[in-house]
Amino acid sequence: MDELHIKGVVFIQTIQKYFKDESSFMILISHLSDPKNAFLFYFPLVFCLHRSVGKRVLWVAAISEWLNAVFKWILHGERPYWWVSESNLYKTPPHLEQFDITCETGPGSPSGHCMVTSAVIYIIVSDFLYYTNIKSFAIKLLCWSGYVVLLMLVCLSRCFIAAHFPHQVIAGTLVGVLIGMVMNKISTTNLSLPHYLVTSLALLSGGVGTFYIIQSMDLDPFWSISKAERRCANPEWIHLDSSLFFSIVRDFSSLIGLGLGLSLTSTTGVKFSPVFTPVQIVVSLALTLGSDWVQLPNDPVIYFYLSASLKFIVIFICVVAVIPKLNIGNNENRKQKKKKK
């Protein structure tokens, strides 16, 4: 494994030198592929356009991110930005440029950005081609080629910022594609609130169970956080919302919010106004993306995770049940005006 890491460091140094002038673009790609965007951007956008696909996107995001967290705990993967100084294989550790998004606190393998993005975008591309009933081979080839190019850029950007080794991004991408392919064959149409609650409980208990199993083996589940704190170039770049526990909280809370939201509203026989859809998209994205700026209490840490869970549940209830009522209400008002005329 050390040999793989050494070659990975050489690769990272090479692309950091070669793409030095494109650092802003690389950072942008990393930002866009952040797993949180699957929940805060892709889900609300797709849900407003197609409720069924939107539900599947959130399911895939939650399952893929949860699996990624469990894999990271089990595989115990290093990150380049701390490994070069912690490995003791170099007399003088090679210099790797760090950025404000480099210092993630979780283990490095497999890459969560690559795993979640490849799974979620697979669903979006696949369902887009299915529901639009596109027959043209050229258009299908263009869509899937764009998908491959996007994944390559994400992999490159994660290595460029020294957050991952090459083998970690490749593993994350392949597993993510596999998750997308499997989840795309599972119907979410007839799922009821108990399904969402049971799955959420399973994600929470599975994550906590993995944590305690690792701890019972006299291993430190927080080993990566201490390394991040020691080797990050700027302590202000370290954030709790990059921890594995936060990911698990987001996963089970989002499914609870989705389940509660769907149970609070019935769309049977309801026609949504396409005219209002752009407004629905803007309002939904303003809520979800705006929520990311809400400061949560950090001390004690249990308050941080409890408030984060509550925040995600409320957000997804609003996106699924509250905001769509504006669309329905607008459509009903239009019908009443037509009747009066």
Short mmCIF file of C-alpha atoms in Angstrom, two decimals:
data_model
loop_
_atom_site.label_atom_id
_atom_site.label_comp_id
_atom_site.label_asym_id
_atom_site.label_seq_id
_atom_site.Cartn_x
_atom_site.Cartn_y
_atom_site.Cartn_z
CA MET A 1 0.00 0.00 0.00
CA ASP A 2 2.91 2.35 0.70
CA GLU A 3 4.09 1.92 -2.88
CA LEU A 4 0.60 2.83 -4.12
CA HIS A 5 0.62 5.91 -1.91
CA ILE A 6 4.09 6.97 -3.08
CA LYS A 7 3.07 6.74 -6.74
CA GLY A 8 -0.13 8.58 -5.86
CA VAL A 9 1.84 11.45 -4.34
CA VAL A 10 3.93 11.72 -7.51
CA PHE A 11 0.72 11.86 -9.57
CA ILE A 12 -0.75 14.57 -7.32
CA GLN A 13 2.41 16.67 -7.55
CA THR A 14 2.34 16.32 -11.33
CA ILE A 15 -1.26 17.47 -11.76
CA GLN A 16 -0.82 20.26 -9.21
CA LYS A 17 2.06 21.56 -11.30
CA TYR A 18 0.34 20.99 -14.65
CA PHE A 19 -3.04 22.47 -13.65
CA LYS A 20 -1.65 25.21 -11.41
CA ASP A 21 -3.37 27.95 -13.40
CA GLU A 22 -6.68 26.04 -13.34
CA SER A 23 -6.84 25.68 -9.55
CA SER A 24 -10.04 27.74 -9.34
CA PHE A 25 -11.73 25.42 -11.84
CA MET A 26 -10.56 22.33 -9.96
CA ILE A 27 -11.86 23.72 -6.68
CA LEU A 28 -15.18 24.55 -8.36
CA ILE A 29 -15.53 20.95 -9.59
CA SER A 30 -14.83 19.69 -6.08
CA HIS A 31 -17.44 22.05 -4.67
CA LEU A 32 -20.06 20.95 -7.21
CA SER A 33 -19.39 17.28 -6.53
CA ASP A 34 -19.66 17.65 -2.76
CA PRO A 35 -22.04 14.93 -1.49
CA LYS A 36 -24.14 17.57 0.24
CA ASN A 37 -25.14 18.93 -3.17
CA ALA A 38 -26.89 15.64 -3.92
CA PHE A 39 -29.22 16.54 -1.05
CA LEU A 40 -29.32 20.33 -1.29
CA PHE A 41 -29.17 20.90 -5.06
CA TYR A 42 -29.76 17.85 -7.24
CA PHE A 43 -32.65 16.44 -5.19
CA PRO A 44 -34.81 19.60 -4.95
CA LEU A 45 -34.13 20.47 -8.60
CA VAL A 46 -35.03 17.03 -9.92
CA PHE A 47 -37.96 16.61 -7.50
CA CYS A 48 -39.58 19.80 -8.79
CA LEU A 49 -39.21 18.56 -12.38
CA HIS A 50 -40.18 14.92 -11.79
CA ARG A 51 -41.28 13.72 -8.35
CA SER A 52 -40.57 10.03 -8.98
CA VAL A 53 -37.02 10.63 -10.19
CA GLY A 54 -36.47 13.12 -7.37
CA LYS A 55 -37.36 10.50 -4.77
CA ARG A 56 -34.96 8.04 -6.37
CA VAL A 57 -32.19 10.65 -6.39
CA LEU A 58 -32.53 11.18 -2.64
CA TRP A 59 -32.63 7.45 -1.93
CA VAL A 60 -29.48 6.90 -3.96
CA ALA A 61 -27.75 9.88 -2.33
CA ALA A 62 -28.55 8.62 1.18
CA ILE A 63 -27.63 4.98 0.53
CA SER A 64 -24.41 5.76 -1.35
CA GLU A 65 -23.20 8.28 1.22
CA TRP A 66 -24.03 5.92 4.10
CA LEU A 67 -22.17 3.04 2.44
CA ASN A 68 -19.26 5.37 1.80
CA ALA A 69 -19.08 6.28 5.49
CA VAL A 70 -19.11 2.62 6.53
CA PHE A 71 -16.47 1.72 3.93
CA LYS A 72 -14.26 4.55 5.15
CA TRP A 73 -14.43 3.36 8.74
CA ILE A 74 -13.61 -0.20 7.70
CA LEU A 75 -10.93 0.49 5.07
CA HIS A 76 -9.07 3.04 7.20
CA GLY A 77 -7.81 4.96 4.15
CA GLU A 78 -5.20 7.69 4.40
CA ARG A 79 -5.40 11.13 2.79
CA PRO A 80 -2.43 12.55 0.85
CA TYR A 81 -2.25 15.88 2.65
CA TRP A 82 -1.52 14.20 5.99
CA TRP A 83 0.07 10.95 4.79
CA VAL A 84 3.19 12.60 3.34
CA SER A 85 4.09 13.86 6.82
CA GLU A 86 2.78 10.93 8.87
CA SER A 87 4.25 8.01 6.90
CA ASN A 88 7.92 8.48 7.91
CA LEU A 89 8.93 7.18 4.46
CA TYR A 90 10.53 10.46 3.43
CA LYS A 91 13.54 12.23 4.87
CA THR A 92 11.95 15.43 3.65
CA PRO A 93 8.19 15.08 3.04
CA PRO A 94 7.22 16.16 -0.49
CA HIS A 95 5.23 19.37 -0.68
CA LEU A 96 1.56 19.05 -1.57
CA GLU A 97 -0.42 22.24 -2.06
CA GLN A 98 -3.42 22.53 0.27
CA PHE A 99 -6.63 24.49 -0.32
CA ASP A 100 -9.52 25.58 1.87
CA ILE A 101 -11.44 22.40 0.94
CA THR A 102 -8.51 19.99 1.31
CA CYS A 103 -8.72 19.24 5.02
CA GLU A 104 -11.61 16.80 5.25
CA THR A 105 -11.64 14.96 8.56
CA GLY A 106 -12.87 11.52 7.51
CA PRO A 107 -10.74 8.61 6.22
CA GLY A 108 -9.94 8.76 2.53
CA SER A 109 -11.07 5.51 0.93
CA PRO A 110 -13.21 5.40 -1.11
CA SER A 111 -13.83 8.97 -2.25
CA GLY A 112 -17.27 10.16 -1.14
CA HIS A 113 -17.40 12.91 -3.75
CA CYS A 114 -16.80 10.40 -6.55
CA MET A 115 -19.03 7.70 -5.08
CA VAL A 116 -22.10 9.85 -4.41
CA THR A 117 -21.76 11.94 -7.57
CA SER A 118 -21.34 8.92 -9.86
CA ALA A 119 -24.38 7.20 -8.30
CA VAL A 120 -26.68 10.24 -8.33
CA ILE A 121 -25.76 11.50 -11.80
CA TYR A 122 -26.17 7.97 -13.16
CA ILE A 123 -29.79 8.02 -11.97
CA ILE A 124 -30.39 11.47 -13.45
CA VAL A 125 -28.92 10.60 -16.87
CA SER A 126 -30.54 7.16 -17.02
CA ASP A 127 -34.01 8.39 -16.01
CA PHE A 128 -33.76 11.42 -18.29
CA LEU A 129 -33.18 9.15 -21.28
CA TYR A 130 -35.95 6.79 -20.11
CA TYR A 131 -38.71 9.33 -19.43
CA THR A 132 -37.97 11.47 -22.48
CA ASN A 133 -38.06 8.29 -24.57
CA ILE A 134 -35.02 9.35 -26.57
CA LYS A 135 -34.26 6.88 -29.36
CA SER A 136 -31.34 8.67 -30.99
CA PHE A 137 -28.09 6.78 -30.44
CA ALA A 138 -26.13 10.02 -30.95
CA ILE A 139 -27.97 11.81 -28.13
CA LYS A 140 -27.59 8.81 -25.81
CA LEU A 141 -23.88 8.66 -26.61
CA LEU A 142 -23.56 12.39 -25.95
CA CYS A 143 -25.29 12.10 -22.55
CA TRP A 144 -23.22 9.14 -21.38
CA SER A 145 -20.01 10.68 -22.73
CA GLY A 146 -20.79 13.82 -20.74
CA TYR A 147 -21.32 11.62 -17.69
CA VAL A 148 -17.91 9.98 -18.13
CA VAL A 149 -16.16 13.33 -18.66
CA LEU A 150 -17.81 14.71 -15.51
CA LEU A 151 -16.62 11.76 -13.43
CA MET A 152 -13.09 12.13 -14.79
CA LEU A 153 -13.08 15.81 -13.81
CA VAL A 154 -14.33 14.99 -10.32
CA CYS A 155 -11.62 12.35 -9.88
CA LEU A 156 -8.96 14.75 -11.12
CA SER A 157 -10.13 17.58 -8.89
CA ARG A 158 -10.15 15.43 -5.75
CA CYS A 159 -6.56 14.38 -6.41
CA PHE A 160 -5.54 17.93 -7.35
CA ILE A 161 -6.54 19.33 -3.94
CA ALA A 162 -4.63 16.47 -2.22
CA ALA A 163 -7.76 15.11 -0.55
CA HIS A 164 -7.50 11.68 -2.21
CA PHE A 165 -5.08 9.26 -3.82
CA PRO A 166 -5.87 8.08 -7.39
CA HIS A 167 -6.91 4.57 -6.32
CA GLN A 168 -9.44 6.05 -3.87
CA VAL A 169 -11.25 8.12 -6.50
CA ILE A 170 -11.30 5.21 -8.94
CA ALA A 171 -12.77 2.90 -6.29
CA GLY A 172 -15.37 5.49 -5.30
CA THR A 173 -16.42 6.03 -8.91
CA LEU A 174 -16.80 2.34 -9.72
CA VAL A 175 -18.77 1.58 -6.55
CA GLY A 176 -20.98 4.62 -7.15
CA VAL A 177 -21.83 3.54 -10.69
CA LEU A 178 -22.67 0.07 -9.40
CA ILE A 179 -24.97 1.54 -6.73
CA GLY A 180 -26.68 3.68 -9.35
CA MET A 181 -27.26 0.69 -11.62
CA VAL A 182 -28.69 -1.42 -8.79
CA MET A 183 -30.88 1.32 -7.30
CA ASN A 184 -32.22 2.22 -10.73
CA LYS A 185 -33.90 -1.19 -10.87
CA ILE A 186 -35.69 -0.70 -7.53
CA SER A 187 -39.09 1.02 -7.53
CA THR A 188 -39.76 3.69 -4.90
CA THR A 189 -43.34 4.34 -6.04
CA ASN A 190 -45.18 2.24 -3.46
CA LEU A 191 -42.97 2.98 -0.47
CA SER A 192 -44.91 4.19 2.58
CA LEU A 193 -43.84 6.10 5.69
CA PRO A 194 -42.93 2.91 7.63
CA HIS A 195 -40.48 1.99 4.84
CA TYR A 196 -38.75 5.36 5.23
CA LEU A 197 -38.68 5.19 9.02
CA VAL A 198 -37.38 1.61 9.14
CA THR A 199 -34.68 2.37 6.57
CA SER A 200 -33.67 5.51 8.47
CA LEU A 201 -33.43 3.54 11.70
CA ALA A 202 -31.34 0.90 9.93
CA LEU A 203 -28.94 3.55 8.61
CA LEU A 204 -28.58 5.13 12.04
CA SER A 205 -28.16 1.86 13.93
CA GLY A 206 -25.84 0.45 11.25
CA GLY A 207 -23.61 3.51 11.39
CA VAL A 208 -23.52 3.64 15.19
CA GLY A 209 -23.03 -0.14 15.33
CA THR A 210 -20.04 0.05 12.99
CA PHE A 211 -18.58 2.81 15.15
CA TYR A 212 -18.81 0.75 18.34
CA ILE A 213 -17.53 -2.42 16.68
CA ILE A 214 -14.42 -0.52 15.59
CA GLN A 215 -14.08 0.94 19.07
CA SER A 216 -14.46 -2.51 20.68
CA MET A 217 -11.48 -3.69 18.62
CA ASP A 218 -9.33 -1.08 20.39
CA LEU A 219 -9.24 1.06 17.25
CA ASP A 220 -9.83 4.80 17.30
CA PRO A 221 -12.81 5.77 15.09
CA PHE A 222 -11.61 9.39 15.26
CA TRP A 223 -8.02 8.68 14.19
CA SER A 224 -8.42 10.66 10.97
CA ILE A 225 -9.64 13.79 12.78
CA SER A 226 -6.47 14.00 14.87
CA LYS A 227 -4.33 13.61 11.75
CA ALA A 228 -6.32 16.32 9.97
CA GLU A 229 -5.84 18.66 12.92
CA ARG A 230 -2.08 18.01 12.97
CA ARG A 231 -1.42 18.31 9.24
CA CYS A 232 -3.92 20.81 7.90
CA ALA A 233 -2.14 23.98 6.82
CA ASN A 234 -4.91 26.15 8.28
CA PRO A 235 -7.01 25.08 11.30
CA GLU A 236 -9.91 27.17 9.97
CA TRP A 237 -10.22 24.75 7.05
CA ILE A 238 -11.32 21.91 9.35
CA HIS A 239 -15.10 21.56 9.73
CA LEU A 240 -17.34 19.14 11.64
CA ASP A 241 -19.68 18.81 8.67
CA SER A 242 -17.01 16.78 6.86
CA SER A 243 -17.08 14.08 9.56
CA LEU A 244 -18.57 10.62 8.95
CA PHE A 245 -21.10 11.06 11.75
CA PHE A 246 -22.46 14.17 10.06
CA SER A 247 -22.88 12.24 6.81
CA ILE A 248 -24.84 9.50 8.58
CA VAL A 249 -27.03 12.10 10.31
CA ARG A 250 -27.77 13.70 6.94
CA ASP A 251 -28.58 10.33 5.37
CA PHE A 252 -31.15 9.05 7.85
CA SER A 253 -32.63 12.50 8.52
CA SER A 254 -33.20 13.21 4.82
CA LEU A 255 -35.12 9.95 4.39
CA ILE A 256 -37.24 10.73 7.46
CA GLY A 257 -38.00 14.16 6.02
CA LEU A 258 -38.83 12.70 2.61
CA GLY A 259 -41.10 10.05 4.13
CA LEU A 260 -42.92 12.51 6.38
CA GLY A 261 -43.28 15.00 3.55
CA LEU A 262 -44.79 12.43 1.19
CA SER A 263 -47.16 11.20 3.91
CA LEU A 264 -48.39 14.75 4.55
CA THR A 265 -49.42 15.36 0.98
CA SER A 266 -51.35 13.41 -1.62
CA THR A 267 -50.77 14.03 -5.32
CA THR A 268 -53.30 11.49 -6.57
CA GLY A 269 -55.29 13.16 -9.32
CA VAL A 270 -53.49 16.46 -8.75
CA LYS A 271 -52.08 18.34 -11.73
CA PHE A 272 -49.15 20.63 -11.11
CA SER A 273 -48.94 23.86 -13.05
CA PRO A 274 -45.87 23.79 -15.33
CA VAL A 275 -45.95 27.59 -15.32
CA PHE A 276 -45.24 27.63 -11.59
CA THR A 277 -42.49 24.99 -11.71
CA PRO A 278 -39.62 27.51 -12.19
CA VAL A 279 -40.84 29.39 -9.11
CA GLN A 280 -41.04 26.13 -7.17
CA ILE A 281 -37.46 25.32 -8.18
CA VAL A 282 -36.16 28.74 -7.12
CA VAL A 283 -37.95 28.65 -3.75
CA SER A 284 -36.82 25.08 -3.05
CA LEU A 285 -33.19 25.77 -3.93
CA ALA A 286 -33.22 29.02 -1.95
CA LEU A 287 -34.35 27.03 1.09
CA THR A 288 -31.96 24.10 0.74
CA LEU A 289 -28.86 26.04 -0.29
CA GLY A 290 -29.64 28.82 2.18
CA SER A 291 -29.86 26.28 5.00
CA ASP A 292 -26.21 25.44 4.45
CA TRP A 293 -25.34 28.88 5.80
CA VAL A 294 -27.19 28.29 9.07
CA GLN A 295 -24.68 28.07 11.91
CA LEU A 296 -25.27 25.08 14.18
CA PRO A 297 -24.12 24.92 17.83
CA ASN A 298 -20.77 23.12 18.04
CA ASP A 299 -20.58 22.60 21.78
CA PRO A 300 -21.51 20.14 23.09
CA VAL A 301 -21.12 18.08 19.93
CA ILE A 302 -24.37 16.17 20.54
CA TYR A 303 -26.26 19.46 20.06
CA PHE A 304 -24.54 19.87 16.72
CA TYR A 305 -25.75 16.51 15.43
CA LEU A 306 -29.25 16.82 16.92
CA SER A 307 -29.78 20.28 15.43
CA ALA A 308 -28.38 19.08 12.09
CA SER A 309 -30.84 16.17 12.07
CA LEU A 310 -33.78 18.45 12.86
CA LYS A 311 -32.65 20.90 10.18
CA PHE A 312 -32.56 18.25 7.45
CA ILE A 313 -35.93 16.77 8.45
CA VAL A 314 -37.62 20.19 8.33
CA ILE A 315 -35.95 21.14 5.04
CA PHE A 316 -37.09 18.02 3.22
CA ILE A 317 -40.62 18.24 4.60
CA CYS A 318 -40.78 21.78 3.22
CA VAL A 319 -39.42 20.78 -0.20
CA VAL A 320 -41.70 17.75 -0.50
CA ALA A 321 -44.92 18.89 1.20
CA VAL A 322 -45.02 22.64 1.83
CA ILE A 323 -43.58 24.30 -1.28
CA PRO A 324 -45.52 22.07 -3.75
CA LYS A 325 -48.76 23.31 -2.16
CA LEU A 326 -47.97 26.72 -3.63
CA ASN A 327 -47.92 25.06 -7.05
CA ILE A 328 -51.17 23.19 -6.44
CA GLY A 329 -52.84 26.27 -4.98
CA ASN A 330 -51.74 28.37 -7.93
CA ASN A 331 -53.17 25.80 -10.35
CA GLU A 332 -56.49 25.69 -8.48
CA ASN A 333 -56.78 29.49 -8.56
CA ARG A 334 -56.20 29.49 -12.31
CA LYS A 335 -58.96 26.91 -12.76
CA GLN A 336 -61.41 28.95 -10.66
CA LYS A 337 -60.69 32.09 -12.67
CA LYS A 338 -61.34 30.20 -15.90
CA LYS A 339 -64.68 28.94 -14.55
CA LYS A 340 -65.76 32.49 -13.63
CA LYS A 341 -65.03 33.66 -17.15
#
